[in-house]
Short mmCIF file of C-alpha atoms and ligand atoms in Angstrom, two decimals:
data_model
loop_
_atom_site.label_atom_id
_atom_site.label_comp_id
_atom_site.label_asym_id
_atom_site.label_seq_id
_atom_site.Cartn_x
_atom_site.Cartn_y
_atom_site.Cartn_z
CA MET A 1 18.48 -52.83 36.63
CA ALA A 2 17.13 -54.49 33.51
CA TRP A 3 15.88 -51.17 32.35
CA LEU A 4 19.30 -49.56 32.83
CA LEU A 5 20.88 -52.33 30.81
CA LEU A 6 18.26 -51.94 28.14
CA SER A 7 18.78 -48.18 28.01
CA GLY A 8 22.54 -48.74 27.74
CA LEU A 9 22.10 -51.17 24.89
CA ALA A 10 19.65 -48.88 23.12
CA LEU A 11 21.97 -45.90 23.43
CA ALA A 12 24.88 -48.00 22.18
CA ALA A 13 22.76 -49.06 19.24
CA LEU A 14 21.77 -45.45 18.66
CA ALA A 15 25.42 -44.35 18.82
CA GLY A 16 26.42 -47.13 16.45
CA GLY A 17 23.65 -46.20 14.07
CA GLU A 18 24.46 -42.48 14.19
CA ARG A 19 28.16 -43.13 13.67
CA SER A 20 27.63 -45.28 10.65
CA ALA A 21 25.15 -42.74 9.27
CA ARG A 22 27.76 -40.00 9.71
CA LEU A 23 30.41 -42.12 8.00
CA THR A 24 28.09 -42.91 5.13
CA GLU A 25 27.44 -39.18 4.71
CA LEU A 26 31.18 -38.46 4.78
CA THR A 27 31.83 -41.09 2.13
CA ALA A 28 29.11 -39.69 -0.13
CA GLU A 29 30.41 -36.12 0.21
CA SER A 30 34.00 -37.26 -0.31
CA GLU A 31 33.12 -39.17 -3.44
CA ARG A 32 31.40 -36.11 -4.87
CA LEU A 33 34.44 -33.99 -4.03
CA HIS A 34 36.74 -36.62 -5.52
CA ALA A 35 34.81 -36.61 -8.79
CA VAL A 36 34.85 -32.80 -9.09
CA ALA A 37 38.56 -32.53 -8.24
CA SER A 38 39.48 -35.32 -10.68
CA GLN A 39 37.60 -33.54 -13.44
CA ARG A 40 39.37 -30.27 -12.62
CA VAL A 41 42.92 -31.67 -12.69
CA ASP A 42 42.17 -33.38 -15.97
CA GLN A 43 41.63 -29.98 -17.58
CA HIS A 44 45.21 -29.02 -16.70
CA ASP A 45 46.55 -31.59 -19.17
CA ALA A 46 44.58 -29.98 -21.96
CA HIS A 47 45.91 -26.50 -21.06
CA LEU A 48 49.47 -27.74 -20.92
CA THR A 49 49.15 -29.37 -24.32
CA ALA A 50 47.71 -26.21 -25.84
CA LEU A 51 50.28 -23.89 -24.28
CA SER A 52 53.13 -26.25 -25.19
CA ALA A 53 52.03 -26.17 -28.79
CA ILE A 54 52.14 -22.37 -28.82
CA ALA A 55 55.55 -22.37 -27.17
CA VAL A 56 57.01 -24.82 -29.64
CA ALA A 57 55.45 -22.93 -32.52
CA GLY A 58 57.39 -19.81 -31.60
CA ALA A 59 57.07 -18.39 -28.14
CA GLU A 60 60.18 -16.39 -28.71
CA GLN A 61 58.70 -14.67 -31.74
CA ARG A 62 55.16 -14.35 -30.45
CA PRO A 63 55.30 -13.94 -26.67
CA ASP A 64 52.11 -11.89 -26.80
CA LEU A 65 50.17 -14.83 -28.20
CA PHE A 66 51.39 -17.08 -25.40
CA ARG A 67 50.51 -14.41 -22.83
CA GLU A 68 47.08 -13.91 -24.32
CA VAL A 69 46.19 -17.59 -24.26
CA ALA A 70 47.66 -18.06 -20.79
CA GLY A 71 45.79 -14.99 -19.51
CA ALA A 72 42.53 -16.28 -20.96
CA ILE A 73 43.03 -19.68 -19.32
CA MET A 74 43.77 -18.07 -15.95
CA ARG A 75 40.76 -15.81 -16.14
CA PHE A 76 38.62 -18.74 -16.92
CA TYR A 77 40.17 -20.98 -14.32
CA PRO A 78 41.10 -18.85 -11.31
CA ARG A 79 42.63 -21.84 -9.52
CA ILE A 80 45.47 -21.61 -12.06
CA ILE A 81 47.34 -18.84 -10.36
CA GLY A 82 50.38 -18.80 -12.63
CA ILE A 83 51.69 -20.01 -15.96
CA SER A 84 55.41 -19.93 -16.66
CA LEU A 85 57.47 -20.74 -19.67
CA VAL A 86 61.14 -21.06 -18.70
CA PRO A 87 63.87 -21.68 -21.31
CA LEU A 88 66.11 -24.47 -20.12
CA ASP A 89 69.28 -22.75 -21.26
CA GLY A 90 69.10 -19.28 -19.73
CA GLU A 91 66.95 -16.43 -18.51
CA ASP A 92 66.20 -15.03 -21.92
CA GLY A 93 62.63 -15.38 -23.03
CA VAL A 94 61.14 -16.30 -19.68
CA LEU A 95 57.41 -15.79 -19.82
CA GLU A 96 55.59 -15.53 -16.52
CA ILE A 97 51.91 -14.83 -16.13
CA GLY A 98 50.41 -14.63 -12.64
CA VAL A 99 52.70 -15.57 -9.76
CA ARG A 100 56.26 -14.97 -10.47
CA GLU A 101 59.16 -15.74 -8.18
CA ALA A 102 62.80 -16.10 -9.09
CA ASP A 103 63.28 -19.46 -7.37
CA LEU A 104 60.29 -20.87 -9.27
CA ARG A 105 62.26 -20.72 -12.52
CA GLU A 106 64.99 -23.00 -11.22
CA LEU A 107 62.37 -25.32 -9.82
CA ILE A 108 60.62 -25.48 -13.21
CA ARG A 109 63.84 -25.96 -15.08
CA SER A 110 65.02 -28.86 -12.92
CA ALA A 111 61.59 -30.48 -12.99
CA ALA A 112 61.49 -30.26 -16.80
CA GLN A 113 64.95 -31.79 -17.00
CA ARG A 114 63.84 -34.62 -14.69
CA SER A 115 60.82 -35.30 -16.86
CA THR A 116 60.93 -38.37 -18.99
CA GLY A 117 57.70 -37.53 -20.75
CA ALA A 118 55.10 -37.36 -18.05
CA PRO A 119 54.54 -34.00 -16.33
CA VAL A 120 56.34 -33.57 -13.00
CA LEU A 121 54.47 -32.35 -9.90
CA VAL A 122 56.29 -30.02 -7.51
CA ARG A 123 55.12 -28.47 -4.25
CA TYR A 124 54.97 -24.69 -4.37
CA PRO A 125 57.97 -23.51 -2.34
CA SER A 126 56.10 -21.62 0.36
CA ASP A 127 53.16 -22.09 2.70
CA ARG A 128 50.81 -21.40 -0.14
CA PRO A 129 48.61 -24.46 -0.76
CA ALA A 130 49.74 -24.76 -4.36
CA TYR A 131 51.66 -27.03 -6.67
CA LEU A 132 53.31 -26.83 -10.03
CA ILE A 133 52.69 -29.17 -12.87
CA VAL A 134 55.75 -29.00 -15.10
CA LYS A 135 56.03 -30.29 -18.63
CA ARG A 136 59.05 -30.22 -20.88
CA SER A 137 58.40 -28.54 -24.21
CA PRO A 138 58.66 -29.93 -26.77
CA ASN A 139 58.10 -33.19 -24.95
CA THR A 140 61.27 -34.86 -26.21
CA ASP A 141 64.83 -35.12 -25.00
CA ALA A 142 65.49 -32.08 -27.17
CA ALA A 143 63.19 -30.00 -25.00
CA ARG A 144 63.91 -26.26 -24.95
CA PHE A 145 61.46 -25.08 -22.31
CA GLY A 146 60.00 -26.00 -19.05
CA LEU A 147 56.27 -25.18 -19.07
CA ALA A 148 54.49 -24.94 -15.71
CA LEU A 149 50.99 -24.39 -14.46
CA ILE A 150 50.88 -23.15 -10.88
CA ILE A 151 47.70 -24.37 -9.28
CA ASP A 152 45.98 -23.31 -6.12
CA ALA A 153 45.25 -26.77 -4.71
CA SER A 154 42.69 -25.51 -2.25
CA ALA A 155 40.56 -24.24 -5.16
CA LEU A 156 40.47 -27.78 -6.49
CA LEU A 157 38.36 -28.61 -3.47
CA ASP A 158 36.02 -25.62 -3.73
CA GLY A 159 32.42 -26.46 -3.92
CA ASP A 160 28.99 -25.44 -2.87
CA SER A 161 28.55 -28.17 -0.29
CA ALA A 162 28.09 -26.78 3.18
CA TYR A 163 29.26 -30.12 4.47
CA TRP A 164 32.91 -29.11 4.41
CA MET A 165 32.21 -25.90 6.24
CA GLN A 166 31.74 -27.72 9.50
CA ALA A 167 34.82 -27.78 11.67
CA GLU A 168 34.56 -31.53 12.26
CA ALA A 169 34.93 -32.37 8.56
CA THR A 170 38.54 -32.29 7.40
CA ARG A 171 40.07 -32.63 3.93
CA ARG A 172 43.64 -33.22 2.95
CA LEU A 173 45.12 -33.11 -0.48
CA ALA A 174 48.68 -34.30 -1.01
CA LEU A 175 51.05 -34.93 -3.90
CA PRO A 176 51.44 -38.62 -4.79
CA ASP A 177 54.70 -38.67 -2.80
CA GLY A 178 52.78 -37.59 0.29
CA THR A 179 53.78 -33.92 0.30
CA LEU A 180 50.87 -32.10 1.85
CA LEU A 181 49.17 -29.40 -0.20
CA VAL A 182 45.94 -28.67 1.60
CA GLY A 183 44.84 -29.41 5.15
CA VAL A 184 46.76 -30.19 8.26
CA THR A 185 48.99 -33.09 9.12
CA GLY A 186 48.84 -35.17 12.22
CA ASN A 187 45.57 -33.76 13.50
CA GLY A 188 44.99 -36.99 15.32
CA HIS A 189 42.37 -38.70 13.33
CA THR A 190 42.92 -41.28 10.73
CA PRO A 191 41.26 -40.60 7.41
CA GLN A 192 37.97 -42.35 6.93
CA PHE A 193 38.09 -41.77 3.18
CA ALA A 194 41.26 -41.92 1.06
CA SER A 195 41.50 -42.04 -2.68
CA ALA A 196 43.87 -40.77 -5.40
CA LEU A 197 42.26 -38.40 -7.92
CA SER A 198 41.52 -40.24 -11.11
CA SER A 199 44.04 -38.44 -13.28
CA GLY A 200 47.00 -39.94 -15.12
CA THR A 201 49.17 -36.88 -14.58
CA GLN A 202 48.02 -35.66 -11.15
CA PRO A 203 46.93 -38.57 -9.00
CA LEU A 204 46.73 -36.33 -5.91
CA GLU A 205 45.80 -38.08 -2.66
CA LEU A 206 42.47 -36.97 -1.27
CA LYS A 207 41.86 -37.90 2.35
CA THR A 208 38.88 -36.90 4.43
CA ALA A 209 37.67 -37.48 7.94
CA ILE A 210 34.90 -36.45 10.22
CA ARG A 211 35.43 -35.97 13.90
CA LEU A 212 32.43 -37.30 15.74
CA THR A 213 31.51 -35.70 19.01
CA VAL A 214 29.32 -37.30 21.67
CA SER A 215 26.44 -35.09 20.67
CA ASP A 216 26.95 -36.21 17.04
CA ILE A 217 26.62 -39.88 17.80
CA LEU A 218 24.17 -39.34 20.63
CA PRO A 219 22.02 -36.41 19.52
CA PRO A 220 20.22 -35.21 22.66
CA GLY A 221 16.86 -35.13 20.89
CA ARG A 222 17.15 -38.74 19.77
CA VAL A 223 18.57 -39.87 23.10
CA ALA A 224 15.55 -38.35 24.79
CA LEU A 225 13.30 -40.02 22.25
CA VAL A 226 14.95 -43.43 22.72
CA LEU A 227 14.80 -43.14 26.50
CA ALA A 228 11.19 -42.04 26.31
CA VAL A 229 10.34 -44.98 24.06
CA ILE A 230 12.10 -47.38 26.44
CA ALA A 231 10.40 -45.85 29.46
CA LEU A 232 7.04 -46.04 27.75
CA SER A 233 7.68 -49.64 26.68
CA ALA A 234 8.75 -50.55 30.20
CA MET A 235 5.61 -48.95 31.54
CA ALA A 236 3.47 -50.66 28.93
CA LEU A 237 5.14 -53.99 29.69
CA ARG A 238 4.62 -53.53 33.37
CA THR A 239 0.97 -52.61 32.87
CA LEU A 240 0.57 -55.59 30.56
CA GLY A 241 2.24 -57.82 33.14
CA ARG A 242 -0.05 -56.50 35.85
CA GLN A 243 -3.10 -57.02 33.69
CA ARG A 244 -1.94 -60.54 32.90
CA SER A 245 -1.36 -61.48 36.50
CA LYS A 246 -4.69 -59.87 37.38
CA ALA A 247 -6.36 -61.90 34.67
CA ARG A 248 -4.58 -65.02 35.92
CA ALA A 249 -5.67 -64.31 39.48
CA ALA A 250 -9.21 -63.73 38.25
CA GLU A 251 -9.08 -67.02 36.36
CA ALA A 252 -7.80 -68.80 39.44
CA ARG A 253 -10.55 -67.21 41.50
CA ALA A 254 -13.17 -68.19 38.94
CA GLU A 255 -11.84 -71.73 38.93
CA LEU A 256 -11.87 -71.82 42.68
CA SER A 257 -15.36 -70.43 42.96
CA GLY A 258 -16.50 -72.90 40.32
CA LEU A 259 -15.00 -75.62 42.43
CA GLU A 260 -16.66 -74.20 45.51
CA THR A 261 -20.00 -74.05 43.75
CA ARG A 262 -19.66 -77.64 42.66
CA LEU A 263 -18.53 -78.68 46.10
CA SER A 264 -21.31 -76.89 47.89
CA HIS A 265 -23.80 -78.26 45.40
CA ALA A 266 -22.45 -81.73 45.96
CA SER A 267 -22.62 -81.34 49.70
CA ARG A 268 -26.14 -79.94 49.49
CA VAL A 269 -27.23 -82.85 47.36
CA ASN A 270 -25.53 -85.15 49.79
CA ALA A 271 -27.10 -83.47 52.78
CA LEU A 272 -30.48 -83.46 51.10
CA GLY A 273 -30.24 -87.19 50.48
CA GLU A 274 -29.15 -87.64 54.05
CA MET A 275 -31.99 -85.54 55.28
CA ALA A 276 -34.66 -87.17 53.08
CA SER A 277 -33.58 -90.56 54.26
CA GLY A 278 -33.55 -89.26 57.83
CA MET A 279 -37.02 -87.84 57.39
CA ALA A 280 -38.37 -91.18 56.30
CA HIS A 281 -36.67 -92.68 59.32
CA GLU A 282 -38.15 -90.11 61.65
CA LEU A 283 -41.61 -90.07 60.07
CA THR A 284 -41.93 -93.78 60.63
CA GLN A 285 -42.32 -93.10 64.33
CA PRO A 286 -45.31 -90.73 64.34
CA LEU A 287 -46.96 -92.57 61.45
CA THR A 288 -46.70 -95.87 63.28
CA ALA A 289 -48.14 -94.25 66.41
CA ILE A 290 -50.95 -92.61 64.41
CA LEU A 291 -51.79 -95.94 62.79
CA ALA A 292 -51.86 -97.75 66.15
CA GLN A 293 -53.91 -95.01 67.76
CA ALA A 294 -56.37 -94.79 64.85
CA GLN A 295 -56.91 -98.53 65.05
CA ALA A 296 -57.50 -98.30 68.79
CA ALA A 297 -59.88 -95.39 68.26
CA ARG A 298 -61.86 -97.34 65.69
CA HIS A 299 -62.15 -100.16 68.19
CA LEU A 300 -63.26 -97.82 70.99
CA ALA A 301 -65.69 -95.97 68.75
CA ALA A 302 -67.35 -99.27 67.91
CA ARG A 303 -67.78 -99.77 71.62
CA GLY A 304 -69.15 -96.27 72.01
CA ASP A 305 -66.34 -95.20 74.40
CA MET A 306 -66.19 -91.70 73.06
CA ASP A 307 -64.22 -90.24 75.97
CA ARG A 308 -61.22 -92.46 75.24
CA VAL A 309 -61.65 -91.89 71.51
CA ALA A 310 -61.37 -88.15 72.16
CA ARG A 311 -58.15 -88.68 74.19
CA ILE A 312 -56.68 -90.89 71.52
CA LEU A 313 -57.57 -88.32 68.88
CA GLU A 314 -55.67 -85.72 70.97
CA GLU A 315 -52.62 -87.95 70.79
CA VAL A 316 -53.15 -88.46 67.06
CA ILE A 317 -53.25 -84.69 66.63
CA GLY A 318 -50.00 -84.42 68.61
CA GLN A 319 -48.27 -87.08 66.48
CA THR A 320 -49.54 -85.50 63.31
CA ARG A 321 -48.18 -82.13 64.39
CA ARG A 322 -44.85 -83.77 65.01
CA ALA A 323 -44.90 -85.36 61.55
CA SER A 324 -45.75 -82.07 59.92
CA ALA A 325 -42.99 -80.36 61.91
CA ILE A 326 -40.54 -82.90 60.56
CA LEU A 327 -41.78 -82.28 57.05
CA GLU A 328 -41.52 -78.56 57.63
CA ARG A 329 -37.92 -79.09 58.60
CA LEU A 330 -37.30 -80.92 55.36
CA ARG A 331 -38.75 -77.93 53.55
CA THR A 332 -36.63 -75.41 55.42
CA TRP A 333 -33.55 -77.59 54.97
CA THR A 334 -33.86 -77.46 51.22
CA GLN A 335 -34.53 -73.74 51.17
CA PRO A 336 -32.08 -71.08 52.22
CA ARG A 337 -32.78 -71.10 55.88
CA ASP A 338 -33.25 -67.91 57.77
CA ARG A 339 -33.06 -69.40 61.20
CA LYS A 340 -34.28 -67.18 63.94
CA ALA A 341 -32.58 -68.61 66.97
CA GLU A 342 -35.19 -69.24 69.57
CA GLN A 343 -34.67 -69.43 73.30
CA ILE A 344 -35.57 -72.94 74.37
CA ASP A 345 -35.75 -74.55 77.74
CA LEU A 346 -34.08 -77.89 77.08
CA ARG A 347 -36.11 -79.51 79.81
CA GLU A 348 -39.17 -79.10 77.58
CA CYS A 349 -37.41 -80.82 74.70
CA ILE A 350 -36.46 -83.69 76.96
CA ARG A 351 -40.07 -84.03 78.13
CA VAL A 352 -41.37 -83.98 74.57
CA ALA A 353 -38.96 -86.76 73.61
CA GLU A 354 -39.96 -88.71 76.68
CA THR A 355 -43.64 -88.33 75.83
CA LEU A 356 -43.01 -89.56 72.33
CA LEU A 357 -41.10 -92.59 73.59
CA SER A 358 -42.95 -93.49 76.73
CA ALA A 359 -45.33 -95.85 74.97
CA GLN A 360 -42.41 -97.64 73.32
CA ALA A 361 -40.52 -97.79 76.63
CA ALA A 362 -43.50 -99.29 78.36
CA GLU A 363 -43.86 -101.79 75.59
CA LEU A 364 -40.24 -102.81 75.99
CA ASP A 365 -40.49 -102.89 79.71
CA ALA A 366 -37.78 -100.27 79.95
CA ARG A 367 -37.53 -97.46 82.44
CA LEU A 368 -36.94 -93.85 81.38
CA THR A 369 -35.49 -91.67 84.11
CA LEU A 370 -35.10 -87.91 83.73
CA THR A 371 -32.94 -85.82 86.05
CA MET A 372 -33.13 -82.10 85.40
CA PRO A 373 -32.48 -78.81 87.24
CA SER A 374 -35.53 -77.17 88.73
CA THR A 375 -34.89 -73.93 86.82
CA PRO A 376 -34.95 -73.58 83.02
CA VAL A 377 -31.87 -74.57 81.08
CA THR A 378 -32.20 -72.19 78.18
CA VAL A 379 -30.25 -72.50 75.01
CA GLU A 380 -30.57 -70.81 71.65
CA GLY A 381 -31.52 -73.06 68.80
CA ASP A 382 -34.25 -74.73 66.79
CA ARG A 383 -36.77 -76.40 69.09
CA VAL A 384 -37.79 -79.17 66.70
CA GLU A 385 -34.19 -79.94 65.85
CA LEU A 386 -33.14 -80.30 69.48
CA GLU A 387 -36.21 -82.43 70.25
CA GLN A 388 -35.19 -84.59 67.33
CA VAL A 389 -31.68 -85.03 68.77
CA LEU A 390 -32.99 -86.07 72.18
CA PHE A 391 -35.55 -88.33 70.59
CA ASN A 392 -32.84 -90.04 68.49
CA LEU A 393 -30.49 -90.60 71.42
CA MET A 394 -33.25 -91.87 73.71
CA ARG A 395 -34.67 -94.16 71.06
CA ASN A 396 -31.16 -95.57 70.34
CA ALA A 397 -30.82 -96.16 74.07
CA LEU A 398 -34.14 -98.00 74.17
CA ASP A 399 -33.05 -100.06 71.16
CA ALA A 400 -29.84 -100.91 73.04
CA VAL A 401 -31.41 -101.95 76.36
CA VAL A 402 -33.52 -104.51 74.55
CA GLU A 403 -30.31 -106.40 73.85
CA SER A 404 -29.38 -106.39 77.50
CA THR A 405 -30.20 -109.27 79.79
CA GLY A 406 -30.20 -107.11 82.89
CA ALA A 407 -32.25 -104.12 83.90
CA ARG A 408 -33.53 -102.02 80.98
CA GLU A 409 -32.80 -98.50 82.01
CA VAL A 410 -32.41 -95.27 80.10
CA ALA A 411 -31.34 -92.14 81.98
CA VAL A 412 -31.39 -88.57 80.79
CA ASP A 413 -29.34 -86.28 82.96
CA ALA A 414 -29.26 -82.53 82.39
CA THR A 415 -26.84 -80.30 84.34
CA ARG A 416 -25.35 -76.88 84.02
CA ASP A 417 -21.60 -76.73 83.71
CA GLY A 418 -20.41 -73.14 83.73
CA GLU A 419 -21.67 -71.53 80.58
CA MET A 420 -22.72 -74.84 79.14
CA VAL A 421 -25.54 -77.25 79.62
CA VAL A 422 -24.64 -80.90 79.50
CA ILE A 423 -27.19 -83.62 78.80
CA ASP A 424 -26.07 -87.21 79.18
CA VAL A 425 -28.21 -89.96 77.68
CA SER A 426 -27.07 -93.28 79.14
CA ASP A 427 -28.40 -96.79 78.99
CA THR A 428 -27.78 -100.20 80.45
CA GLY A 429 -27.42 -101.80 77.05
CA PRO A 430 -24.38 -103.72 75.78
CA GLY A 431 -22.48 -100.51 75.10
CA ILE A 432 -20.92 -99.40 71.87
CA ARG A 433 -18.98 -102.05 70.01
CA PRO A 434 -15.36 -100.98 70.11
CA ASP A 435 -14.94 -101.70 66.37
CA VAL A 436 -17.68 -99.22 65.40
CA GLN A 437 -16.70 -96.40 67.73
CA ASP A 438 -15.05 -94.36 64.94
CA GLN A 439 -17.93 -94.68 62.52
CA LEU A 440 -20.87 -93.86 64.79
CA PHE A 441 -21.42 -90.42 63.34
CA THR A 442 -20.86 -91.43 59.72
CA PRO A 443 -24.09 -91.19 57.71
CA PHE A 444 -25.62 -94.59 56.86
CA PHE A 445 -23.41 -96.43 59.27
CA THR A 446 -25.57 -98.88 61.21
CA THR A 447 -25.25 -102.24 62.94
CA ARG A 448 -29.01 -102.67 63.14
CA GLU A 449 -30.96 -104.61 60.61
CA SER A 450 -33.72 -102.03 60.38
CA GLY A 451 -31.41 -99.07 61.01
CA THR A 452 -30.72 -96.26 58.58
CA GLY A 453 -27.45 -95.13 60.12
CA LEU A 454 -28.70 -91.54 60.01
CA GLY A 455 -29.82 -90.94 63.60
CA LEU A 456 -26.43 -90.04 65.05
CA ALA A 457 -25.10 -88.33 61.91
CA LEU A 458 -28.13 -86.04 61.85
CA SER A 459 -28.04 -85.46 65.59
CA LEU A 460 -24.42 -84.35 65.45
CA ARG A 461 -25.19 -81.98 62.61
CA LEU A 462 -28.15 -80.47 64.46
CA VAL A 463 -26.26 -80.04 67.75
CA GLU A 464 -23.39 -78.41 65.92
CA ARG A 465 -25.85 -76.07 64.29
CA ALA A 466 -26.91 -74.91 67.73
CA GLY A 467 -23.26 -74.25 68.53
CA GLY A 468 -22.79 -77.39 70.62
CA ASP A 469 -21.20 -80.81 70.42
CA LEU A 470 -22.27 -84.44 70.61
CA THR A 471 -19.82 -87.03 71.83
CA VAL A 472 -19.64 -90.52 73.27
CA VAL A 473 -18.28 -90.59 76.80
CA GLU A 474 -16.97 -93.36 78.97
CA ALA A 475 -19.56 -95.18 81.04
CA ARG A 476 -19.38 -97.92 83.62
CA GLU A 477 -22.01 -99.86 81.79
CA GLY A 478 -23.86 -99.48 78.50
CA ALA A 479 -23.42 -96.42 76.34
CA ARG A 480 -23.40 -92.76 77.22
CA PHE A 481 -23.91 -89.95 74.71
CA ARG A 482 -23.26 -86.37 75.77
CA ILE A 483 -24.80 -83.24 74.32
CA SER A 484 -23.05 -80.01 75.28
CA LEU A 485 -24.69 -76.74 74.34
CA PRO A 486 -23.86 -73.16 75.28
CA LEU A 487 -26.40 -71.60 77.57
CA ALA A 488 -28.29 -68.67 76.07
CA ARG A 489 -26.84 -65.36 77.11
CA THR A 490 -29.86 -64.16 79.08
CA ALA A 491 -29.95 -67.51 80.88
CA ARG A 492 -26.29 -67.13 81.80
CA GLU A 493 -26.86 -63.61 83.03
CA ALA A 494 -29.83 -64.78 85.11
CA ALA A 495 -27.73 -67.59 86.58
CA GLU A 496 -25.06 -65.07 87.56
P1 ADP B 1 -29.29 -96.49 63.39
O1 ADP B 1 -29.89 -96.33 64.73
O2 ADP B 1 -30.24 -96.36 62.27
O3 ADP B 1 -28.42 -97.69 63.27
P2 ADP B 1 -27.66 -94.38 64.32
O4 ADP B 1 -26.82 -93.38 63.60
O5 ADP B 1 -28.64 -93.85 65.27
O6 ADP B 1 -28.33 -95.28 63.22
O7 ADP B 1 -26.69 -95.37 65.06
C1 ADP B 1 -25.56 -95.87 64.41
C2 ADP B 1 -25.00 -97.04 65.11
O8 ADP B 1 -24.46 -96.64 66.39
C3 ADP B 1 -26.00 -98.07 65.51
O9 ADP B 1 -26.23 -98.95 64.41
C4 ADP B 1 -25.31 -98.75 66.67
O10 ADP B 1 -24.36 -99.72 66.22
C5 ADP B 1 -24.57 -97.65 67.33
N1 ADP B 1 -25.31 -97.12 68.49
C6 ADP B 1 -26.04 -96.00 68.54
N2 ADP B 1 -26.55 -95.82 69.79
C7 ADP B 1 -26.13 -96.83 70.52
C8 ADP B 1 -26.31 -97.21 71.90
N3 ADP B 1 -27.05 -96.48 72.77
N4 ADP B 1 -25.70 -98.34 72.33
C9 ADP B 1 -24.96 -99.07 71.49
N5 ADP B 1 -24.74 -98.79 70.19
C10 ADP B 1 -25.33 -97.69 69.73
#
């Protein structure tokens, strides 16, 4: 639509431009013609003066001289098609060179009698595009002759310009009173150039016009060029627009990816901090155990009880392995992790956590009860991570039962539920304070003096990584945390 409008405007501008160019050309050609014609009519005055002088000097006695001069003038100026000398008082002594017609004499006579000094212009009395310029001679009231030059008006306009050959260019020449000499009347178009010839005696009206056709003002070649230019511009604009919006989209993408990079960096840094703090938290356990066991071993070694020392050293080795596994996790956390999902029997993870906590449970006089299916409950995930989750939940439970006045019991209950395995870790502690329920899984949120607030946050992250979920569920007494994990595919198939 816009392009149509633009094309319309451009063509209108082209037409306007062409039209004014054509008119300028017409004006220039007309002015040239006007100058030439004005010069030509001026010469007639000189001829009239010369011929009048001869006539007054004795045309009657020397008609041959008059004829000779008149003939010479006409030869020299072919547009002068006749020269007549007509006595005002009769037919005797009429001298006619060139065109001669009886009714011309009367015309010349009456024109000379009308003259008050200035030559009189008369239309030639036929279709011939000619006029007579009549002077009385001598040029006084005692004039005896009428002297006339008969002029082919069309020859006044002769020239070498091809411009006037074209049918569209028209010229009109008229006597000052409007009598048409050359050209056509009423051909429909108003003159675009009109000017009287600059002559005192023959101010003939020159009028010209050019008829402009559609192909004149809209030359097909230029129209095609203009349309091509517009089409090319439109295409260029569109391409430019596309490139711009592409560039803008690219910028937006770059900005977004920059934002993403910053965000992911921030979250990595955050997670790393979380993890490092968590590691310290988790490492405290095996290190404390190693310290206690090493002290006991030193004591037993002093007593020479090498059997028990060997057993304790076994436990130390186990705790050390656990510590190094935790450190290994820290390493893999910080590096791009290529986790090969392992098939794990969750019952083993539960037992590992129980082993790690049994000493503490005994110390606290708390009972750890495990209820598990007799067949493997296999999930896909990271063994150390899932052990860590169970360890965290069971240790939290032990921490909680200490605050209870009643029985100190921690129960771990693993069951299959369709394609899922559900492990509930419940305790007989005071339960979760209602005001902290929403913040449990927020990193660093803790109600314990020595707590880090990372246990649950980390556990949730690790369970989610294994494709599962960790939630708090309603319990009759104490707290109950529930781990739900999808069973490994092979385990599900075996169960079916
Ligand atoms: P931390 O143990 O270092 O405080 P956690 O993320 O493991 O960090 O626990 C966050 C908070 O959740 C604890 O401070 C405690 O208020 C609450 N909580 C966790 N487990 C239990 C539970 N078994 N019984 C009651 N409250 C618990």
